[in-house]
Short mmCIF file of C-alpha atoms and ligand atoms in Angstrom, two decimals:
data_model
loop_
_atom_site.label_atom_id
_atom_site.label_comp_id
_atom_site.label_asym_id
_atom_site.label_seq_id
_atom_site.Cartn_x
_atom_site.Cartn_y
_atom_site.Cartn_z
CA UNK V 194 0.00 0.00 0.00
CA UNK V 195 0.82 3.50 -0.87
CA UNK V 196 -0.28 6.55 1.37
CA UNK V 197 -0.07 10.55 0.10
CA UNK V 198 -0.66 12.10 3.35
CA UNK V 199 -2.24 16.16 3.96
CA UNK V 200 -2.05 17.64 7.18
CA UNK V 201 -3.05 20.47 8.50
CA UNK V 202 -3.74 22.10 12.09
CA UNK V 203 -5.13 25.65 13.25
CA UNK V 204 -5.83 27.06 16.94
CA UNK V 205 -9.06 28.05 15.62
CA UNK V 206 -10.90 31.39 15.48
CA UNK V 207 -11.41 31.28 20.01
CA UNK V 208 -8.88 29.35 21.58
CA UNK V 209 -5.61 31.38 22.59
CA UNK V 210 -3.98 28.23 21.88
CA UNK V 211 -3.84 24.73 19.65
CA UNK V 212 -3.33 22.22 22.07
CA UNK V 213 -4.27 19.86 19.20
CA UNK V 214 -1.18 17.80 17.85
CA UNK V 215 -0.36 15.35 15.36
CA UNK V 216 1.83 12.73 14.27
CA UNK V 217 3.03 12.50 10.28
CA UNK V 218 6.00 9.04 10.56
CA UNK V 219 5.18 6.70 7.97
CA UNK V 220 3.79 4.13 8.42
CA UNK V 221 2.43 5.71 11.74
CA UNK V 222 -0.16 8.41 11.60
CA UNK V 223 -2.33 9.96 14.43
CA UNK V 224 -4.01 13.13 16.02
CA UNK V 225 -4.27 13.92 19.79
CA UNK V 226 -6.99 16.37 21.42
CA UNK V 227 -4.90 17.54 24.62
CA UNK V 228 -6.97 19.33 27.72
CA UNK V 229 -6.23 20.84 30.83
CA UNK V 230 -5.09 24.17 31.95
CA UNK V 231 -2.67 26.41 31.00
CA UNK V 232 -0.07 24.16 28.89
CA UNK V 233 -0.96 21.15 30.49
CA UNK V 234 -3.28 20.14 27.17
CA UNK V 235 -0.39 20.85 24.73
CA UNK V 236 2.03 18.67 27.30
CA UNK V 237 -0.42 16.00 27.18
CA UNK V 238 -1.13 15.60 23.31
CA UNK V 239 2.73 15.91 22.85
CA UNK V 240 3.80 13.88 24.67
CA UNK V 241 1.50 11.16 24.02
CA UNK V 242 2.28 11.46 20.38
CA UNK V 243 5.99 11.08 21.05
CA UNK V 244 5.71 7.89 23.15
CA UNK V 245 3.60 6.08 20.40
CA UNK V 246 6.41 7.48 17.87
CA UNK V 247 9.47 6.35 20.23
CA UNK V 248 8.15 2.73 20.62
CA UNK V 249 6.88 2.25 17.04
CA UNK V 250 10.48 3.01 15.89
CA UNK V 251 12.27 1.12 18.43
CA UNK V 252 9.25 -1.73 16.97
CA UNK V 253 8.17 -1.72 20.87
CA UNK V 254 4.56 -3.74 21.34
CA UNK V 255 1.48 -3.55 19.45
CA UNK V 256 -0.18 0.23 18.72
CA UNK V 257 -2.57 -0.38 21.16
CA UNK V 258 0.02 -1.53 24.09
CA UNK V 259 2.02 1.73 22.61
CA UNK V 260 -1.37 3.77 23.24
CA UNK V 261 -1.49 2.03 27.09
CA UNK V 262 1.94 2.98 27.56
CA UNK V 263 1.52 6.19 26.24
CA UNK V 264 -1.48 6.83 28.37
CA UNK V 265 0.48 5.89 31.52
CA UNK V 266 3.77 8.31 30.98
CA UNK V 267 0.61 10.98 30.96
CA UNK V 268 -0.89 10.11 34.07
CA UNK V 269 2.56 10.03 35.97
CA UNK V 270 3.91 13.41 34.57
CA UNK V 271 0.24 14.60 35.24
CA UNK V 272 0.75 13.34 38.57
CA UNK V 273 4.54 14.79 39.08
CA UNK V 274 4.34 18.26 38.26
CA UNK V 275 1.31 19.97 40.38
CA UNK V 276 1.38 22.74 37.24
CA UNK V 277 -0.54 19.50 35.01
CA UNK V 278 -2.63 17.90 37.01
CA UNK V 279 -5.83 17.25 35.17
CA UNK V 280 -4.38 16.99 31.87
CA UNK V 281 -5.30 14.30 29.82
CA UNK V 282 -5.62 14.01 25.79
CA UNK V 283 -7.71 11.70 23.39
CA UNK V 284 -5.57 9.93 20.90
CA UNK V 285 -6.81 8.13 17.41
CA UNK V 286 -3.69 6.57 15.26
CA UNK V 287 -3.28 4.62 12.80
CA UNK V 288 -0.89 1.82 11.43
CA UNK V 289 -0.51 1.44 7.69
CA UNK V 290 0.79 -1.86 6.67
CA UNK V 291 0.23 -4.76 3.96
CA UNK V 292 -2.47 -5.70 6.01
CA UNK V 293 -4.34 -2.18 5.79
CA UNK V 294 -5.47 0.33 8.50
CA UNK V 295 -4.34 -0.81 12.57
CA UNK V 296 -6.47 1.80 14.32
CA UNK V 297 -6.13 2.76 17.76
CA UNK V 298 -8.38 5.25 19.70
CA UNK V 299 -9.06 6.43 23.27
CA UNK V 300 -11.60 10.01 23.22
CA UNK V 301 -13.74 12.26 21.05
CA UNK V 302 -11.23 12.65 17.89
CA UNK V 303 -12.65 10.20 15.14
CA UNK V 304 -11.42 8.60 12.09
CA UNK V 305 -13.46 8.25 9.37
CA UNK V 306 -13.28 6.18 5.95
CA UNK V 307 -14.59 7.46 1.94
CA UNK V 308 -14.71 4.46 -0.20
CA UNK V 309 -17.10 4.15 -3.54
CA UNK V 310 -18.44 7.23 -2.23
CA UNK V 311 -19.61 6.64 1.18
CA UNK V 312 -18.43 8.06 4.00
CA UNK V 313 -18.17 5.23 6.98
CA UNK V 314 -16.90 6.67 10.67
CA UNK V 315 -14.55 4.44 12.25
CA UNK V 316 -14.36 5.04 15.86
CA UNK V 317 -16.58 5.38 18.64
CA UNK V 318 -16.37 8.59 20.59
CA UNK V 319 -16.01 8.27 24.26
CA UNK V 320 -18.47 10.90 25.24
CA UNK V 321 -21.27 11.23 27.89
CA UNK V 322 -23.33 12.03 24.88
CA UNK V 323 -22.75 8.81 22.59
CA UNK V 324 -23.16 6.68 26.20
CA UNK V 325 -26.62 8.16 26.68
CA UNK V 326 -27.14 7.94 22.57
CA UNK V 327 -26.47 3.99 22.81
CA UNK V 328 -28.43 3.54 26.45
CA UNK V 329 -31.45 5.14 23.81
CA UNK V 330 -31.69 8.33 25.68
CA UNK V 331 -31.25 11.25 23.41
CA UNK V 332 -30.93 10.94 19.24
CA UNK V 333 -27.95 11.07 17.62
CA UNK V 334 -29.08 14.11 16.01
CA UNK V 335 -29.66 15.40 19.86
CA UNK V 336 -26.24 14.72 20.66
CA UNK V 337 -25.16 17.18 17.72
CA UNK V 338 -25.88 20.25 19.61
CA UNK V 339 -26.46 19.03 23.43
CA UNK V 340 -24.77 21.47 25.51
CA UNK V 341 -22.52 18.65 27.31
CA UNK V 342 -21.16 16.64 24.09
CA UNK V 343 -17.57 17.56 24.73
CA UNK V 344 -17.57 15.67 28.18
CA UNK V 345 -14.86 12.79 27.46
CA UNK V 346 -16.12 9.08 29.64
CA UNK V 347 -12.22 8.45 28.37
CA UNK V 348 -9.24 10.15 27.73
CA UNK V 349 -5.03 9.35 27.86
CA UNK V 350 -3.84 10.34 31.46
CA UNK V 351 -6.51 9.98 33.75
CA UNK V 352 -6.14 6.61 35.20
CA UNK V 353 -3.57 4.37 35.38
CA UNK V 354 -4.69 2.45 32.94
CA UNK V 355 -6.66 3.27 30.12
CA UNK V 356 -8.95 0.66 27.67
CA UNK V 357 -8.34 1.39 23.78
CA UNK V 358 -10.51 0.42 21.12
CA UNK V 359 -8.67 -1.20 18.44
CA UNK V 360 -9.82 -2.35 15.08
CA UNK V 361 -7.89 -3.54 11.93
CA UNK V 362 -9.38 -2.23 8.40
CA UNK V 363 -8.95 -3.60 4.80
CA UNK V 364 -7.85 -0.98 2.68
CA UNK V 365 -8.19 -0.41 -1.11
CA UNK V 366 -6.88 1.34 -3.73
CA UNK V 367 -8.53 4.80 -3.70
CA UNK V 368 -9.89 4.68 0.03
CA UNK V 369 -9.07 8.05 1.52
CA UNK V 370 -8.75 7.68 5.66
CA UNK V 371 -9.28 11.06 7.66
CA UNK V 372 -8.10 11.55 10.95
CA UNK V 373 -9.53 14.54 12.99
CA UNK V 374 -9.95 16.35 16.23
CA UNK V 375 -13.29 17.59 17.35
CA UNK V 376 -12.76 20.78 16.22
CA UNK V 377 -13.46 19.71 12.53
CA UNK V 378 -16.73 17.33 13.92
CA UNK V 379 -18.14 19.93 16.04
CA UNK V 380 -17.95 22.24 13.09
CA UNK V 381 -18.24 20.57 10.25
CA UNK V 382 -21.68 18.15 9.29
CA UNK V 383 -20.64 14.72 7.79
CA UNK V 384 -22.78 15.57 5.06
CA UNK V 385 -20.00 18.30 4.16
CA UNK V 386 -16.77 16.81 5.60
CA UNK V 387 -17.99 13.87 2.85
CA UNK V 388 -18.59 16.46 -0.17
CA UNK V 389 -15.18 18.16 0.66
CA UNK V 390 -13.44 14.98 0.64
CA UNK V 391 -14.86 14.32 -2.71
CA UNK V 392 -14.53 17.68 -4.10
CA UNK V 393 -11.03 17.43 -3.37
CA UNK V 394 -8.70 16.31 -5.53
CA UNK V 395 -5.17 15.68 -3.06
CA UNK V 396 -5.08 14.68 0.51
CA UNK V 397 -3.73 17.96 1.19
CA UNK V 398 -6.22 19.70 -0.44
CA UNK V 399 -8.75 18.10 1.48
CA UNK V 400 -7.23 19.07 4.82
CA UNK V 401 -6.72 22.28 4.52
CA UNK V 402 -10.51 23.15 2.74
CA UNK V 403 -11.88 20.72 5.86
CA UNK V 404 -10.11 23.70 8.44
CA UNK V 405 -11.23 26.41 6.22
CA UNK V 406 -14.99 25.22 6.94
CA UNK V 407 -14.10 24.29 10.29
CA UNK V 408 -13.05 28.58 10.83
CA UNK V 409 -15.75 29.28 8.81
CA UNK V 410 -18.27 27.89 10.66
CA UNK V 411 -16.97 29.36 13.96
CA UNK V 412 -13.56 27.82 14.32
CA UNK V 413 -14.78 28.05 18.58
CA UNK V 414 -12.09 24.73 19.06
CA UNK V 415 -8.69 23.98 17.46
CA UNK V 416 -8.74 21.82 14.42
CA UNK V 417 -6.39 19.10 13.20
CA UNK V 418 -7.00 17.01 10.15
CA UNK V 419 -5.17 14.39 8.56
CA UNK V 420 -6.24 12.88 5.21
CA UNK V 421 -4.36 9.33 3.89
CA UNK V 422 -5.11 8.49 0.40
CA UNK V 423 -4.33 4.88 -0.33
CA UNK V 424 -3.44 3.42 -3.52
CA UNK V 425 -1.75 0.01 -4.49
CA UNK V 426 2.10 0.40 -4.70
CA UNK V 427 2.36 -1.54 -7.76
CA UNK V 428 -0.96 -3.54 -9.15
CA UNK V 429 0.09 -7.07 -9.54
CA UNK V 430 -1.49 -9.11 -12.44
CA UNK V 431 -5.30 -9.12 -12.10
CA UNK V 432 -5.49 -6.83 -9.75
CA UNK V 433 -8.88 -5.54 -9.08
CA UNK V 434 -9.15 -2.06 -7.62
CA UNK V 435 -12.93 -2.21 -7.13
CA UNK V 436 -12.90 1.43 -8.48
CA UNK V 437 -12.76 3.01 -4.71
CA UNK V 438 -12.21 6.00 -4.10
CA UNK V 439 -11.34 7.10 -8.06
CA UNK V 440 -14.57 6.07 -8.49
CA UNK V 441 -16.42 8.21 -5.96
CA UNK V 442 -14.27 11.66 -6.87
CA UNK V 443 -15.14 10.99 -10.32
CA UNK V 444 -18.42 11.58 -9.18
CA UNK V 445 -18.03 14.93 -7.62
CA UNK V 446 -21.30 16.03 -5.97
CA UNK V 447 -23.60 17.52 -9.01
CA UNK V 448 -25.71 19.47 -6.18
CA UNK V 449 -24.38 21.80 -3.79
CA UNK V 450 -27.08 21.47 -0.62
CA UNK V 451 -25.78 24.52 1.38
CA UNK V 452 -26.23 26.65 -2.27
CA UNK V 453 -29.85 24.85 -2.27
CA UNK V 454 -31.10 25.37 0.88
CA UNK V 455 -30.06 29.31 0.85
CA UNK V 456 -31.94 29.28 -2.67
CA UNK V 457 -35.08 27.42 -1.07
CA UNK V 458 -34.61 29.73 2.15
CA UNK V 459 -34.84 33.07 -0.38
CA UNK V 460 -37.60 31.69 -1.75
CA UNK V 461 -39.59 31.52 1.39
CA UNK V 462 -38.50 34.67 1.99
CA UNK V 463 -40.21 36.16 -1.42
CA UNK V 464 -43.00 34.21 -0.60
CA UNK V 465 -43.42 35.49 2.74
CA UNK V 466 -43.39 39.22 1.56
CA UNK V 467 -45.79 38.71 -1.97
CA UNK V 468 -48.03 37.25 1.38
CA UNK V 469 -47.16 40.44 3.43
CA UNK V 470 -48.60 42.51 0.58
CA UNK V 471 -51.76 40.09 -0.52
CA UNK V 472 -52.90 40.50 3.36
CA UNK V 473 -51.59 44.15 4.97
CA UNK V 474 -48.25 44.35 4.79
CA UNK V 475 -47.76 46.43 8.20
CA UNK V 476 -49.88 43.77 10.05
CA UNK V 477 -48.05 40.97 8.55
CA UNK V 478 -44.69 42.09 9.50
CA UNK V 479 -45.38 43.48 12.74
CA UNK V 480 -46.59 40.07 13.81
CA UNK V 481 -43.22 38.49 12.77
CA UNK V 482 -39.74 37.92 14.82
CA UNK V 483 -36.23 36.44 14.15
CA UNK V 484 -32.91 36.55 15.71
CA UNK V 485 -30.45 37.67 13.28
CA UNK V 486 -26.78 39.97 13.45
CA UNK V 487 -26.69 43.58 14.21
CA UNK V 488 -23.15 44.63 13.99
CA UNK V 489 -21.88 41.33 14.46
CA UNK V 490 -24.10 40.96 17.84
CA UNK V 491 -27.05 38.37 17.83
CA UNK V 492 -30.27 40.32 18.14
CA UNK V 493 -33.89 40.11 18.03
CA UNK V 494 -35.96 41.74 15.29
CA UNK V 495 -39.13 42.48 14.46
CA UNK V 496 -40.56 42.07 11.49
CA UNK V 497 -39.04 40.00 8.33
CA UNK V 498 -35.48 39.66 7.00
CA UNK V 499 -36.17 41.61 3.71
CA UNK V 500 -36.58 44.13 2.39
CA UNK V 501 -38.89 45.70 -0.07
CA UNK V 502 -37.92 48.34 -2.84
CA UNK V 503 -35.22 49.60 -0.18
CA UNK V 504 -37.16 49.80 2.78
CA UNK V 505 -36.48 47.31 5.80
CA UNK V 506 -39.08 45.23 6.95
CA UNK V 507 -37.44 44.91 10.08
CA UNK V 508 -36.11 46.55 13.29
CA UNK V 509 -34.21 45.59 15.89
CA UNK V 510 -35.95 45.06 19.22
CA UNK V 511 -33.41 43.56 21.63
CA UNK V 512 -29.83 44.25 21.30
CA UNK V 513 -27.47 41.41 23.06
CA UNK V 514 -23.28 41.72 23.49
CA UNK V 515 -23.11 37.76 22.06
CA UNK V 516 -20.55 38.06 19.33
CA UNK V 517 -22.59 36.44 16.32
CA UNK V 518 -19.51 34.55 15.03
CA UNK V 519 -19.26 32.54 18.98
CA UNK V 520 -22.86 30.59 17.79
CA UNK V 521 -22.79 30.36 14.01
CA UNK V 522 -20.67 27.52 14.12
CA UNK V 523 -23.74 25.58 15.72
CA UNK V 524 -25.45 23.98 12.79
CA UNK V 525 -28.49 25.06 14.73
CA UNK V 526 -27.97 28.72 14.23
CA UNK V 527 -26.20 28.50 11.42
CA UNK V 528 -28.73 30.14 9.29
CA UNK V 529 -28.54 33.20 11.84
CA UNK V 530 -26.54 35.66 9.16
CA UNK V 531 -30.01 35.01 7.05
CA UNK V 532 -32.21 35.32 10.36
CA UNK V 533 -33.99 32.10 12.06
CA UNK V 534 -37.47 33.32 12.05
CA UNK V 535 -39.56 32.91 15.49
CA UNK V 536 -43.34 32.92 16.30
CA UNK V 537 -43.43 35.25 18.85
CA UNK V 538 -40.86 37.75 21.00
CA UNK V 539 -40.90 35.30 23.86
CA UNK V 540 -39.78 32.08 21.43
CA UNK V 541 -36.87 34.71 19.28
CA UNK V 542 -35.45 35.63 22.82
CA UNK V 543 -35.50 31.71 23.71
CA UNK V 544 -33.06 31.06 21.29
CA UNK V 545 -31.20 33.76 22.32
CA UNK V 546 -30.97 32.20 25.97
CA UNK V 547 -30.11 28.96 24.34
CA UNK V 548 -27.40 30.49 22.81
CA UNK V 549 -26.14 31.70 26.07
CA UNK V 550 -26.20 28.53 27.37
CA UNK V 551 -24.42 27.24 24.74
CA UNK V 552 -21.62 29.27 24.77
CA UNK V 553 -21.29 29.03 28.35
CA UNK V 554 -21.31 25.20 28.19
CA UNK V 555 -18.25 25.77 25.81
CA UNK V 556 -16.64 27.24 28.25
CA UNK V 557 -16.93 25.08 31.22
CA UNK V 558 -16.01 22.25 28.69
CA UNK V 559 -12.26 23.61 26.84
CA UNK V 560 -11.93 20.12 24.90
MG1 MG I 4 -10.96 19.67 20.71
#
């Protein structure tokens, strides 16, 4: 097997700073999420990294015994040096050999597979969030936005020992592997991470649009991305490729969904003001509220987020200090910049204290 490996890494558009890290030593591969105050996150991811990198030269143990190991120099410098106590870092590597993908992963950075244009996830986050998704107690789609999703169940450096989920994957020619932090996944849908991966033609491509989108949407985390394309080193005799991953970027999305959705959401905006004329227009839009930006601020409005022949049909009614760029990067709010219409004052200033929640759950929580 051949890999092309991109990389790329950014603190983010919040965070002072990336306590993400990553590890680029063919055959090895791998991202770590560090945590913990002041450096003890970037200590943490670091040095973790370095162990696994160490032992896999010196062709010490398996990757997931190189994981353990790793996890347990954490915990004792954690538990040396008063300055780091707490710290603690997820970890998701990978192995390439013959055999394909050896994946090892402890935390809430994921790896994720495109092959023949599907995009498969590989790991298992080790969240309070996916615990209570598999126990049946929230949706996935709940655990998208729930306040508390960043709350590890398992991490390098917190106990002695640590468990690591291990799993070995066939690879083919064209499968593209991505290995990412949370800052992408929070971020980024799968819907898009999948049409960037096939819109892009090399790895490093790939990573560095999949950070752009990341910042775009918010960038409220540090971001890390690694993307392995795979191909056969040389095709022996017969060889079947099974068309892979060629295959699927061949057939490059024909339908960009974010460009159809803000088409779909201007057209229920004309609708809503050729309505606002057929039945009083003052009426009509006095009875209306969103939350939408006012110089960069989330605020409420009254009325409707057009306007007609130059004149607003809006005005702003509550002014709040939340930066509008802190919340956009929710895929709940993400339509704020266009306004997310509300049926009443009471419901428009309910998603503004949801959005003060939100924020200040990101804060308690600095994965
Ligand atoms: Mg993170």
């Amino acid at each position: 097997m051949k890999i092309e490996a991109g990389f790329a890494t950014d603190v983010g558009r919040v965070r002072e700073g990336n306590e993400d890290a990553y590890l680029v030593e063919p055959p090895l591969y791998a991202v770590a999420d560090g945590m913990g105050g002041h450096r003890g996150g970037d200590v943490a991811s670091q040095l973790a990294l370095a162990t696994i990198e160490d032992l896999s030269k010196q062709g010490k143990g398996t990757l997931g015994e190189q994981v353990r190991e790793a996890n347990r120099l954490v915990f004792e410098r954690a538990a040396e040096d008063r300055r780091l106590t707490g710290m603690g870092t997820t970890l998701t590597a990978t192995m390439i050999s013959a055999e394909g993908a050896h994946l090892a992963h402890v935390g809430d950075s994921r790896a994720y597979m495109l092959r023949a244009g599907a995009l498969r996830r590989l790991t298992e986050d080790h969240t309070l969030v996916s615990r209570m998704v598999r126990a049946g107690e929230i949706t996935e789609k709940e655990a998208e936005h729930h306040p508390h999703r960043n709350v590890l169940v398992r991490a390098l450096g917190i106990e002695p020992d640590v468990d690591v989920d291990e799993e070995a994957i066939g690879l083919l020619d064209g499968d593209r592997l991505v290995l990412c932090s949370d800052g992408l996944t929070g971020m980024v849908s799968e819907e898009q991470i999948q049409a960037i991966l096939e819109a892009s033609t090399t790895p490093q491509e790939a990573a560095d649009r999949l950070v752009r989108t990341a910042n775009r949407a918010g960038g409220v985390d540090n971001i890390t991305v690694l993307v392995l394309d795979v191909s056969e080193a040389e095709p022996g005799p017969g060889a079947s490729t099974e068309g892979g991953g060629s295959a699927a970027r061949a057939a490059r999305a024909g339908v960009d969904r974010s460009t159809m959705l803000r088409w779909a959401a201007r057209a229920g905006v004309g609708l809503a003001v050729v309505l606002a004329l057929l039945f009083g227009v003052r009426a009509f839009v006095e009875s209306q509220w969103y939350v939408g930006i006012d110089q960069g601020s989330v605020a409420v409005y009254q009325g409707i987020p057009a306007e007609v022949l130059g004149f607003q049909l809006s005005h702003v009614e509550v002014q709040t200090t939340i930066p509008a760029a802190d919340v956009t990067g929710n895929p709940l709010w993400s339509n704020l910049p266009n306004g997310l219409t509300a049926p009443s004052r009471e419901e428009a200033l309910q998603i503004v204290e949801e959005m003060r929640r939100f924020i200040a759950a990101a804060e308690e929580q600095p994965t």
